[in-house]
Tab-separated table of C-alpha atoms (C1' of nucleotides) in Angstrom:
chain	number	residue	atom	x	y	z
A	1	MET	CA	0.000	0.000	0.000
A	2	ILE	CA	1.236	3.462	-0.905
A	3	THR	CA	1.461	5.776	2.076
A	4	ASN	CA	3.329	8.579	0.369
A	5	LYS	CA	0.877	11.435	0.218
A	6	ASN	CA	3.009	13.479	-2.143
A	7	CYS	CA	3.031	10.614	-4.533
A	8	ILE	CA	-0.772	10.573	-4.680
A	9	ILE	CA	-0.851	14.330	-5.073
A	10	ARG	CA	1.519	14.012	-8.005
A	11	LEU	CA	-0.790	11.404	-9.470
A	12	SER	CA	-3.632	13.926	-9.379
A	13	ARG	CA	-1.420	16.505	-11.020
A	14	TYR	CA	-0.390	14.090	-13.745
A	15	LYS	CA	-4.023	13.332	-14.371
A	16	ASN	CA	-4.955	17.001	-14.639
A	17	ALA	CA	-2.028	17.699	-16.930
A	18	LEU	CA	-3.011	14.733	-19.092
A	19	TYR	CA	-6.518	16.084	-19.535
A	20	ARG	CA	-5.073	19.374	-20.691
A	21	LEU	CA	-2.712	17.636	-23.101
A	22	GLN	CA	-5.568	15.515	-24.373
A	23	ALA	CA	-7.680	18.628	-24.950
A	24	LEU	CA	-4.816	20.012	-27.021
A	25	GLY	CA	-5.029	16.966	-29.248
A	26	PHE	CA	-2.153	14.901	-27.899
A	27	VAL	CA	-2.612	11.146	-27.944
A	28	LYS	CA	0.625	10.008	-26.366
A	29	VAL	CA	3.024	11.526	-23.909
A	30	PHE	CA	6.577	10.909	-22.691
A	31	SER	CA	7.761	11.000	-19.127
A	32	ASP	CA	9.645	14.239	-19.692
A	33	ASN	CA	6.595	16.001	-21.182
A	34	LEU	CA	4.645	15.139	-18.105
A	35	ALA	CA	7.521	16.145	-15.858
A	36	ASP	CA	7.568	19.547	-17.540
A	37	ALA	CA	3.833	19.897	-17.250
A	38	VAL	CA	3.747	19.354	-13.509
A	39	GLY	CA	7.177	20.667	-12.618
A	40	GLY	CA	9.045	17.501	-11.701
A	41	THR	CA	11.636	15.180	-13.140
A	42	ALA	CA	11.136	12.504	-15.778
A	43	SER	CA	12.690	9.984	-13.412
A	44	GLN	CA	10.110	10.670	-10.824
A	45	VAL	CA	7.262	10.362	-13.275
A	46	ARG	CA	8.500	6.926	-14.302
A	47	LYS	CA	9.169	5.947	-10.721
A	48	ASP	CA	5.675	6.989	-9.694
A	49	PHE	CA	4.170	5.043	-12.579
A	50	SER	CA	6.189	2.018	-11.609
A	51	ILE	CA	4.905	2.251	-8.041
A	52	PHE	CA	1.340	2.248	-9.313
A	53	GLY	CA	1.977	-0.521	-11.796
A	54	ILE	CA	1.449	1.747	-14.777
A	55	SER	CA	3.557	0.868	-17.777
A	56	GLY	CA	4.165	2.394	-21.171
A	57	ASN	CA	6.041	1.462	-24.323
A	58	LYS	CA	9.760	1.629	-24.786
A	59	LYS	CA	10.429	4.461	-27.187
A	60	GLY	CA	6.685	4.895	-27.598
A	61	GLY	CA	5.852	6.713	-24.380
A	62	TYR	CA	2.403	6.378	-22.844
A	63	GLN	CA	-1.057	6.405	-24.391
A	64	ILE	CA	-2.881	9.276	-22.725
A	65	ASP	CA	-6.292	7.646	-22.708
A	66	SER	CA	-5.077	4.445	-21.135
A	67	LEU	CA	-3.016	6.420	-18.587
A	68	LEU	CA	-6.084	8.393	-17.632
A	69	GLU	CA	-8.142	5.275	-17.291
A	70	LYS	CA	-5.655	3.720	-14.902
A	71	MET	CA	-5.186	6.880	-12.893
A	72	ASN	CA	-8.888	7.473	-12.537
A	73	SER	CA	-9.295	3.960	-11.312
A	74	ILE	CA	-6.474	4.341	-8.766
A	75	LEU	CA	-7.919	7.624	-7.561
A	76	GLY	CA	-11.396	6.127	-7.187
A	77	LYS	CA	-12.881	8.365	-9.836
A	78	ASP	CA	-14.843	5.602	-11.515
A	79	GLN	CA	-17.778	6.488	-9.351
A	80	LEU	CA	-19.370	9.784	-8.347
A	81	GLN	CA	-18.246	10.893	-4.898
A	82	LYS	CA	-20.978	12.458	-2.840
A	83	VAL	CA	-19.747	14.953	-0.276
A	84	VAL	CA	-21.415	17.065	2.405
A	85	VAL	CA	-20.300	20.417	3.753
A	86	VAL	CA	-20.638	21.072	7.467
A	87	GLY	CA	-20.826	24.791	8.199
A	88	ALA	CA	-22.520	27.233	5.850
A	89	GLY	CA	-20.462	30.344	6.597
A	90	HIS	CA	-18.427	32.223	4.027
A	91	ILE	CA	-16.094	29.385	3.160
A	92	GLY	CA	-18.681	26.621	3.393
A	93	SER	CA	-21.151	28.473	1.187
A	94	ALA	CA	-18.493	29.297	-1.375
A	95	LEU	CA	-17.562	25.623	-1.570
A	96	MET	CA	-21.191	24.636	-2.039
A	97	ARG	CA	-21.447	26.991	-4.993
A	98	TYR	CA	-18.022	26.185	-6.407
A	99	ARG	CA	-18.325	24.497	-9.791
A	100	GLY	CA	-14.817	23.116	-9.931
A	101	PHE	CA	-15.669	19.855	-8.197
A	102	GLU	CA	-18.159	18.656	-10.779
A	103	LYS	CA	-15.655	17.941	-13.514
A	104	GLU	CA	-13.773	15.833	-10.969
A	105	GLY	CA	-16.776	13.639	-10.296
A	106	ILE	CA	-17.258	15.166	-6.871
A	107	LYS	CA	-20.756	16.319	-6.010
A	108	ILE	CA	-21.650	18.323	-2.951
A	109	VAL	CA	-25.084	17.021	-2.068
A	110	ALA	CA	-25.920	18.981	1.087
A	111	GLY	CA	-24.725	21.490	3.607
A	112	PHE	CA	-25.429	21.583	7.342
A	113	ASP	CA	-25.467	24.398	9.871
A	114	ILE	CA	-26.696	25.051	13.403
A	115	ASP	CA	-27.866	28.552	12.553
A	116	PRO	CA	-31.584	28.395	11.581
A	117	ALA	CA	-31.096	31.475	9.396
A	118	LYS	CA	-28.780	29.506	7.139
A	119	ILE	CA	-31.223	26.673	6.512
A	120	ASN	CA	-32.563	26.518	2.965
A	121	ARG	CA	-34.068	23.307	1.697
A	122	SER	CA	-34.752	24.573	-1.822
A	123	ASN	CA	-31.173	25.566	-2.724
A	124	PRO	CA	-29.478	23.664	-5.522
A	125	VAL	CA	-27.385	22.331	-2.655
A	126	PRO	CA	-29.834	22.315	0.276
A	127	VAL	CA	-28.627	23.584	3.624
A	128	LEU	CA	-30.117	21.491	6.422
A	129	PRO	CA	-30.073	21.700	10.214
A	130	LEU	CA	-27.077	19.992	11.761
A	131	GLU	CA	-29.398	17.651	13.654
A	132	GLU	CA	-30.291	16.037	10.364
A	133	ALA	CA	-26.684	15.388	9.431
A	134	LYS	CA	-26.463	11.969	11.009
A	135	SER	CA	-29.515	10.493	9.336
A	136	PHE	CA	-28.672	12.151	6.017
A	137	ILE	CA	-25.123	10.822	6.027
A	138	LYS	CA	-26.245	7.352	6.988
A	139	SER	CA	-29.140	7.077	4.583
A	140	ASN	CA	-27.146	8.457	1.659
A	141	GLY	CA	-24.005	6.513	2.444
A	142	ILE	CA	-21.822	9.639	2.476
A	143	ARG	CA	-18.212	8.963	3.350
A	144	ILE	CA	-16.539	12.324	2.785
A	145	ALA	CA	-17.260	15.637	4.506
A	146	ILE	CA	-15.857	19.116	4.226
A	147	LEU	CA	-15.705	20.802	7.611
A	148	ALA	CA	-15.931	24.590	7.472
A	149	VAL	CA	-17.121	25.652	10.907
A	150	PRO	CA	-15.525	28.103	13.382
A	151	ASP	CA	-12.649	26.563	15.297
A	152	ILE	CA	-14.591	26.434	18.569
A	153	ALA	CA	-17.164	24.128	17.011
A	154	ALA	CA	-14.790	22.081	14.901
A	155	GLN	CA	-13.919	19.186	17.201
A	156	GLN	CA	-17.512	18.639	18.259
A	157	ALA	CA	-18.708	18.727	14.658
A	158	ALA	CA	-15.936	16.337	13.635
A	159	ASP	CA	-16.912	13.908	16.365
A	160	LEU	CA	-20.539	14.073	15.295
A	161	ILE	CA	-19.934	13.340	11.650
A	162	CYS	CA	-17.359	10.636	12.398
A	163	ALA	CA	-19.969	8.960	14.566
A	164	SER	CA	-22.401	9.281	11.666
A	165	GLY	CA	-20.222	7.230	9.375
A	166	ILE	CA	-17.994	9.805	7.707
A	167	LYS	CA	-14.638	8.254	6.823
A	168	GLY	CA	-12.737	11.292	5.618
A	169	ILE	CA	-12.832	14.960	6.567
A	170	LEU	CA	-11.350	17.875	4.684
A	171	ASN	CA	-10.949	20.295	7.545
A	172	PHE	CA	-10.874	24.041	6.954
A	173	ALA	CA	-10.981	24.957	10.642
A	174	PRO	CA	-7.642	26.453	11.662
A	175	LEU	CA	-7.063	23.799	14.269
A	176	GLY	CA	-5.700	20.278	14.388
A	177	LEU	CA	-8.486	17.802	15.033
A	178	LYS	CA	-8.306	14.502	16.854
A	179	SER	CA	-9.833	11.774	14.752
A	180	GLY	CA	-11.201	8.826	16.603
A	181	ASP	CA	-11.848	5.422	14.992
A	182	GLY	CA	-11.277	5.049	11.285
A	183	CYS	CA	-11.716	8.625	10.143
A	184	ILE	CA	-8.986	10.355	8.131
A	185	ILE	CA	-8.554	14.093	8.441
A	186	ASN	CA	-6.802	16.284	5.877
A	187	ASN	CA	-6.271	19.874	6.895
A	188	VAL	CA	-6.496	22.890	4.644
A	189	ASN	CA	-5.372	25.774	6.776
A	190	LEU	CA	-5.505	28.999	4.829
A	191	GLU	CA	-3.864	31.079	7.533
A	192	ILE	CA	-0.964	28.668	7.662
A	193	GLU	CA	-0.673	28.574	3.893
A	194	LEU	CA	-0.404	32.340	3.798
A	195	GLU	CA	2.005	32.430	6.720
A	196	ASN	CA	4.154	29.907	4.952
A	197	LEU	CA	4.170	31.931	1.781
A	198	ILE	CA	5.044	35.080	3.715
A	199	TYR	CA	7.906	33.276	5.418
A	200	PHE	CA	9.442	32.139	2.146
A	201	VAL	CA	8.932	35.514	0.511
A	202	ASN	CA	10.705	37.123	3.460
A	203	VAL	CA	13.657	34.767	3.496
A	204	THR	CA	14.214	34.977	-0.238
A	205	GLU	CA	14.085	38.773	-0.019
A	206	LYS	CA	16.693	38.765	2.721
A	207	THR	CA	19.104	36.364	1.053
A	208	LYS	CA	18.891	38.263	-2.232
B	1	MET	CA	18.421	28.995	5.440
B	2	ILE	CA	15.603	26.590	6.123
B	3	THR	CA	14.048	25.203	2.984
B	4	ASN	CA	11.923	22.537	4.582
B	5	LYS	CA	8.363	23.632	4.011
B	6	ASN	CA	6.911	21.110	6.433
B	7	CYS	CA	9.132	22.441	9.119
B	8	ILE	CA	7.728	25.958	8.654
B	9	ILE	CA	4.200	24.592	8.606
B	10	ARG	CA	4.883	22.845	11.895
B	11	LEU	CA	6.154	26.123	13.265
B	12	SER	CA	2.813	27.745	12.451
B	13	ARG	CA	1.008	24.873	14.100
B	14	TYR	CA	3.129	25.160	17.219
B	15	LYS	CA	2.360	28.842	17.336
B	16	ASN	CA	-1.375	28.291	17.038
B	17	ALA	CA	-1.307	25.588	19.682
B	18	LEU	CA	0.667	27.870	21.977
B	19	TYR	CA	-1.934	30.598	21.695
B	20	ARG	CA	-4.581	28.095	22.697
B	21	LEU	CA	-2.524	26.887	25.629
B	22	GLN	CA	-1.870	30.468	26.657
B	23	ALA	CA	-5.583	31.224	26.522
B	24	LEU	CA	-6.123	28.287	28.863
B	25	GLY	CA	-3.795	29.902	31.357
B	26	PHE	CA	-0.604	27.953	30.724
B	27	VAL	CA	2.625	29.844	31.094
B	28	LYS	CA	5.152	27.174	30.202
B	29	VAL	CA	5.065	24.126	28.016
B	30	PHE	CA	7.136	21.000	27.456
B	31	SER	CA	8.073	19.499	24.150
B	32	ASP	CA	5.746	16.580	24.655
B	33	ASN	CA	2.753	18.836	25.412
B	34	LEU	CA	3.295	20.615	22.143
B	35	ALA	CA	3.800	17.353	20.320
B	36	ASP	CA	0.443	16.169	21.631
B	37	ALA	CA	-1.213	19.426	20.691
B	38	VAL	CA	-0.127	19.320	17.069
B	39	GLY	CA	0.065	15.576	16.603
B	40	GLY	CA	3.802	15.014	16.358
B	41	THR	CA	6.654	13.712	18.438
B	42	ALA	CA	8.505	15.481	21.237
B	43	SER	CA	11.779	14.797	19.453
B	44	GLN	CA	10.625	16.600	16.412
B	45	VAL	CA	9.450	19.588	18.387
B	46	ARG	CA	12.869	19.923	19.971
B	47	LYS	CA	14.655	19.332	16.689
B	48	ASP	CA	12.547	21.986	14.993
B	49	PHE	CA	13.283	24.413	17.782
B	50	SER	CA	16.942	23.624	17.513
B	51	ILE	CA	16.861	24.348	13.777
B	52	PHE	CA	15.344	27.759	14.450
B	53	GLY	CA	17.695	28.494	17.316
B	54	ILE	CA	14.920	28.431	19.860
B	55	SER	CA	16.001	27.166	23.247
B	56	GLY	CA	14.266	26.379	26.498
B	57	ASN	CA	15.286	25.411	30.001
B	58	LYS	CA	16.471	22.018	31.049
B	59	LYS	CA	13.771	20.540	33.222
B	60	GLY	CA	11.849	23.805	32.942
B	61	GLY	CA	10.423	23.499	29.450
B	62	TYR	CA	9.697	26.602	27.433
B	63	GLN	CA	8.127	29.922	28.395
B	64	ILE	CA	5.104	30.286	26.150
B	65	ASP	CA	5.323	34.041	25.763
B	66	SER	CA	8.951	34.015	24.761
B	67	LEU	CA	8.347	31.098	22.408
B	68	LEU	CA	5.550	33.018	20.734
B	69	GLU	CA	7.700	36.097	20.422
B	70	LYS	CA	10.446	34.176	18.661
B	71	MET	CA	8.051	32.291	16.408
B	72	ASN	CA	6.191	35.402	15.403
B	73	SER	CA	9.444	37.033	14.545
B	74	ILE	CA	10.581	34.044	12.453
B	75	LEU	CA	7.242	33.948	10.674
B	76	GLY	CA	7.357	37.658	9.922
B	77	LYS	CA	4.335	38.416	12.035
B	78	ASP	CA	5.818	41.493	13.662
B	79	GLN	CA	4.234	43.577	10.961
B	80	LEU	CA	0.797	43.607	9.373
B	81	GLN	CA	0.771	41.781	6.058
B	82	LYS	CA	-1.364	43.408	3.413
B	83	VAL	CA	-2.736	41.012	0.830
B	84	VAL	CA	-4.851	41.399	-2.300
B	85	VAL	CA	-7.264	38.895	-3.792
B	86	VAL	CA	-7.380	38.540	-7.554
B	87	GLY	CA	-10.706	37.128	-8.705
B	88	ALA	CA	-13.966	37.951	-6.940
B	89	GLY	CA	-15.877	34.756	-7.672
B	90	HIS	CA	-17.227	32.413	-5.024
B	91	ILE	CA	-13.893	31.536	-3.477
B	92	GLY	CA	-12.334	34.973	-3.832
B	93	SER	CA	-15.345	36.711	-2.285
B	94	ALA	CA	-15.486	34.244	0.571
B	95	LEU	CA	-11.826	34.888	1.324
B	96	MET	CA	-12.396	38.641	1.299
B	97	ARG	CA	-15.134	38.231	3.879
B	98	TYR	CA	-13.313	35.582	5.911
B	99	ARG	CA	-12.448	36.928	9.353
B	100	GLY	CA	-9.879	34.314	10.224
B	101	PHE	CA	-6.942	36.202	8.738
B	102	GLU	CA	-7.221	39.225	10.993
B	103	LYS	CA	-6.072	37.525	14.145
B	104	GLU	CA	-3.011	36.377	12.192
B	105	GLY	CA	-2.052	39.922	11.279
B	106	ILE	CA	-3.064	39.375	7.684
B	107	LYS	CA	-5.301	41.993	6.141
B	108	ILE	CA	-6.980	41.682	2.781
B	109	VAL	CA	-6.945	45.232	1.501
B	110	ALA	CA	-8.535	44.867	-1.934
B	111	GLY	CA	-9.951	42.503	-4.496
B	112	PHE	CA	-9.697	42.701	-8.264
B	113	ASP	CA	-11.852	41.343	-11.066
B	114	ILE	CA	-12.342	41.822	-14.798
B	115	ASP	CA	-16.126	41.564	-14.529
B	116	PRO	CA	-17.556	45.123	-14.159
B	117	ALA	CA	-20.532	43.664	-12.281
B	118	LYS	CA	-18.203	42.597	-9.481
B	119	ILE	CA	-16.671	46.023	-8.946
B	120	ASN	CA	-17.627	47.679	-5.671
B	121	ARG	CA	-15.505	50.473	-4.320
B	122	SER	CA	-17.485	50.947	-1.133
B	123	ASN	CA	-17.177	47.406	0.230
B	124	PRO	CA	-15.250	46.927	3.461
B	125	VAL	CA	-12.767	45.256	1.130
B	126	PRO	CA	-13.198	47.155	-2.145
B	127	VAL	CA	-13.348	45.198	-5.372
B	128	LEU	CA	-11.563	47.101	-8.126
B	129	PRO	CA	-11.107	46.571	-11.868
B	130	LEU	CA	-8.157	44.365	-12.700
B	131	GLU	CA	-6.616	47.227	-14.702
B	132	GLU	CA	-6.018	49.052	-11.433
B	133	ALA	CA	-4.190	46.124	-9.855
B	134	LYS	CA	-0.735	47.138	-11.001
B	135	SER	CA	-0.846	50.679	-9.696
B	136	PHE	CA	-2.566	49.607	-6.494
B	137	ILE	CA	-0.001	46.897	-5.776
B	138	LYS	CA	2.886	49.206	-6.531
B	139	SER	CA	1.648	52.209	-4.604
B	140	ASN	CA	0.675	50.149	-1.560
B	141	GLY	CA	3.766	47.983	-1.613
B	142	ILE	CA	1.758	44.752	-1.621
B	143	ARG	CA	3.896	41.639	-1.824
B	144	ILE	CA	1.379	38.836	-1.361
B	145	ALA	CA	-1.636	37.967	-3.523
B	146	ILE	CA	-4.299	35.320	-3.412
B	147	LEU	CA	-5.215	34.135	-6.870
B	148	ALA	CA	-8.768	32.839	-7.192
B	149	VAL	CA	-9.629	33.124	-10.860
B	150	PRO	CA	-10.844	30.418	-13.282
B	151	ASP	CA	-8.032	28.215	-14.523
B	152	ILE	CA	-8.124	29.680	-18.044
B	153	ALA	CA	-7.270	33.107	-16.683
B	154	ALA	CA	-4.827	32.007	-14.012
B	155	GLN	CA	-1.494	32.132	-15.823
B	156	GLN	CA	-2.203	35.505	-17.373
B	157	ALA	CA	-3.319	36.956	-14.050
B	158	ALA	CA	-0.264	35.499	-12.331
B	159	ASP	CA	2.030	37.080	-14.902
B	160	LEU	CA	0.310	40.425	-14.480
B	161	ILE	CA	0.622	40.575	-10.723
B	162	CYS	CA	4.178	39.234	-10.733
B	163	ALA	CA	5.078	42.042	-13.110
B	164	SER	CA	3.376	44.448	-10.693
B	165	GLY	CA	5.701	43.531	-7.869
B	166	ILE	CA	3.942	40.639	-6.151
B	167	LYS	CA	6.481	38.301	-4.571
B	168	GLY	CA	4.236	35.480	-3.404
B	169	ILE	CA	1.022	33.990	-4.749
B	170	LEU	CA	-1.377	31.675	-2.991
B	171	ASN	CA	-2.947	30.031	-5.996
B	172	PHE	CA	-6.425	28.495	-5.813
B	173	ALA	CA	-6.680	27.835	-9.533
B	174	PRO	CA	-6.583	24.075	-10.139
B	175	LEU	CA	-3.529	24.334	-12.330
B	176	GLY	CA	0.220	24.491	-11.847
B	177	LEU	CA	1.502	27.965	-12.661
B	178	LYS	CA	4.875	28.934	-14.058
B	179	SER	CA	6.423	31.649	-11.962
B	180	GLY	CA	8.892	33.866	-13.684
B	181	ASP	CA	11.476	35.999	-11.840
B	182	GLY	CA	11.396	36.043	-8.043
B	183	CYS	CA	7.791	35.139	-7.388
B	184	ILE	CA	6.947	32.183	-5.169
B	185	ILE	CA	3.763	30.243	-5.809
B	186	ASN	CA	2.021	28.053	-3.248
B	187	ASN	CA	-0.867	26.011	-4.559
B	188	VAL	CA	-4.068	25.233	-2.706
B	189	ASN	CA	-5.891	22.816	-4.916
B	190	LEU	CA	-9.194	21.838	-3.370
B	191	GLU	CA	-10.016	19.222	-5.985
B	192	ILE	CA	-6.688	17.538	-5.384
B	193	GLU	CA	-7.116	17.724	-1.610
B	194	LEU	CA	-10.458	15.980	-1.890
B	195	GLU	CA	-9.148	13.452	-4.380
B	196	ASN	CA	-6.322	12.697	-2.008
B	197	LEU	CA	-8.682	12.209	0.886
B	198	ILE	CA	-10.911	9.953	-1.205
B	199	TYR	CA	-7.900	7.879	-2.221
B	200	PHE	CA	-6.807	7.288	1.361
B	201	VAL	CA	-10.345	6.579	2.523
B	202	ASN	CA	-10.665	4.018	-0.243
B	203	VAL	CA	-7.398	2.252	0.469
B	204	THR	CA	-7.992	2.066	4.195
B	205	GLU	CA	-11.464	0.665	3.540
B	206	LYS	CA	-10.027	-1.997	1.281
B	207	THR	CA	-7.221	-3.082	3.583
B	208	LYS	CA	-9.549	-3.289	6.556
C	1	DA	C1'	18.033	-7.264	-42.047
C	2	DT	C1'	20.888	-4.390	-39.495
C	3	DC	C1'	21.936	-0.366	-37.093
C	4	DA	C1'	21.142	3.769	-34.616
C	5	DT	C1'	18.193	6.092	-31.536
C	6	DA	C1'	14.831	7.249	-28.162
C	7	DT	C1'	12.500	6.010	-24.218
C	8	DT	C1'	11.061	3.023	-20.600
C	9	DG	C1'	11.689	0.535	-16.182
C	10	DT	C1'	14.450	-0.426	-12.451
C	11	DT	C1'	18.422	-0.657	-9.622
C	12	DC	C1'	21.593	1.804	-7.233
C	13	DT	C1'	23.031	6.162	-5.045
C	14	DA	C1'	22.248	10.501	-2.785
C	15	DT	C1'	19.615	13.477	-0.177
C	16	DT	C1'	16.238	14.743	2.956
C	17	DT	C1'	13.508	14.025	6.907
C	18	DT	C1'	12.366	11.736	11.025
C	19	DT	C1'	13.332	9.199	15.006
C	20	DC	C1'	16.198	7.411	18.588
C	21	DA	C1'	19.250	7.766	22.269
C	22	DC	C1'	21.720	9.804	25.643
C	23	DA	C1'	24.849	13.272	27.704
C	24	DA	C1'	24.241	17.709	29.843
C	25	DT	C1'	22.013	20.145	33.249
C	26	DA	C1'	18.579	22.814	35.856
C	27	DA	C1'	15.118	22.227	39.402
C	28	DC	C1'	13.639	20.061	43.266
C	29	DA	C1'	13.812	17.033	47.404
C	30	DT	C1'	16.178	15.397	51.323
D	1	DA	C1'	25.327	20.085	50.096
D	2	DT	C1'	24.162	16.013	47.769
D	3	DG	C1'	21.450	13.156	45.175
D	4	DT	C1'	17.539	12.321	42.199
D	5	DT	C1'	14.710	13.350	38.482
D	6	DA	C1'	12.768	15.514	34.505
D	7	DT	C1'	13.662	17.665	30.421
D	8	DT	C1'	16.401	19.794	26.934
D	9	DG	C1'	19.639	19.772	22.957
D	10	DT	C1'	22.078	17.347	19.629
D	11	DG	C1'	24.701	13.845	17.216
D	12	DA	C1'	24.106	9.527	15.217
D	13	DA	C1'	20.963	5.997	13.132
D	14	DA	C1'	17.148	4.895	10.470
D	15	DA	C1'	13.625	5.596	7.297
D	16	DA	C1'	11.620	7.770	3.534
D	17	DT	C1'	11.979	10.140	-0.659
D	18	DA	C1'	14.056	11.703	-4.821
D	19	DG	C1'	17.449	11.476	-8.471
D	20	DA	C1'	20.901	9.489	-11.573
D	21	DA	C1'	22.343	5.995	-14.388
D	22	DC	C1'	21.958	2.544	-17.412
D	23	DA	C1'	20.443	-1.954	-19.345
D	24	DA	C1'	16.570	-3.454	-22.027
D	25	DT	C1'	14.005	-2.813	-25.975
D	26	DA	C1'	10.731	-1.042	-29.382
D	27	DT	C1'	10.713	1.988	-33.255
D	28	DG	C1'	12.139	3.815	-37.319
D	29	DA	C1'	15.938	4.653	-40.753
D	30	DT	C1'	19.086	2.826	-44.166
DNA sequence: ATCATATTGTTCTATTTTTCACAATAACAT
DNA sequence: ATGTTATTGTGAAAAATAGAACAATATGAT
């Protein structure tokens, strides 16, 4: 089993680059093309492919359509992924309206909030009371949730949805969460991302 | 010079955890407390500190306030960071309204968009025409930008703001950008984050 | 048919990152 | 004062990751 997160992230990037190349009319691709496209080395592309059991043709490179097929299968994109958003504040609402997930086979099917003012059952993506989250998640077999609640509420909300059957949480709360049982948490911390960027901008300024 | 991005990210996490501990009334902290708080090992906490030249007291742990002072200085948080958002769509607008940056000393001072319908000069965070970005960035000495435009427009927008003096871009467009000259690009790719989460949820389901 | 060439796939090497282990030592107890 | 203990700080070991190198080989040229 592959545990290298960066490796999986590269796989996603390869896939995205391949779609762009395909749209431009390319049918096959070489490891160095792909390396260029995602900003890596040709060696690493081939190494990654080898890890995933993807093979090409000596001197002939890789067929883009068959590459995409394999990658999509590895990434679990052969079936629509239904996702819920917990927290309908600025970030949560923006994610519910964001169209970028559709082309990736990811569909946000509902949002949840404790604030009655945020409830709206007739939205394209309905926003429901948090109390309904458990039954909704269970009856729809949802496994993935996006958590976009204020940090104070984050752990409690995480516990709730984990107990409801959620297996993976993309956490936007600026706070590390404890995940009980078999629930995986990936953090997207915008403050930290910006801080990080600021740090590297500062140090490169200084050393210049 | 430290080039290890994860190390800097951990530093931010330590800092955030320290603020929480401080709010709870703690005055000093030990490496294993911090490790618990951020989900790491005590060894790594001490090693990280050692890398940054942060030292504590044998048997006495670390004084939280002095730790925070040093970390904030390393992370460049001794001065307010002014940031602009390019692209006032769902994500861009949500970021402009997001309050979480303030407490980190990060202030979004303006947004920019090409769509005249999005322009609003009287907003708390004004949204201005993209044509004004260059002069605004230059005259206000902005170094950091958040890029939240559709992928088609991303490279062009990145080039524009780099040429205007931006030194670091937090890129939300689901696309790797080429950065000319001395501009650093950090990518936040939500589709890839979700894909990654789905992958790991799938593999842990299978192996269970 | 043979040769030259381009490209993969994989092994081996180098680098980076994390973890372990323990000496040094400050605080506390007796 | 002396001894005991808890905790840091760091050097060395281990693990993980990335990169280089090159043999294998399919393709196309002559």
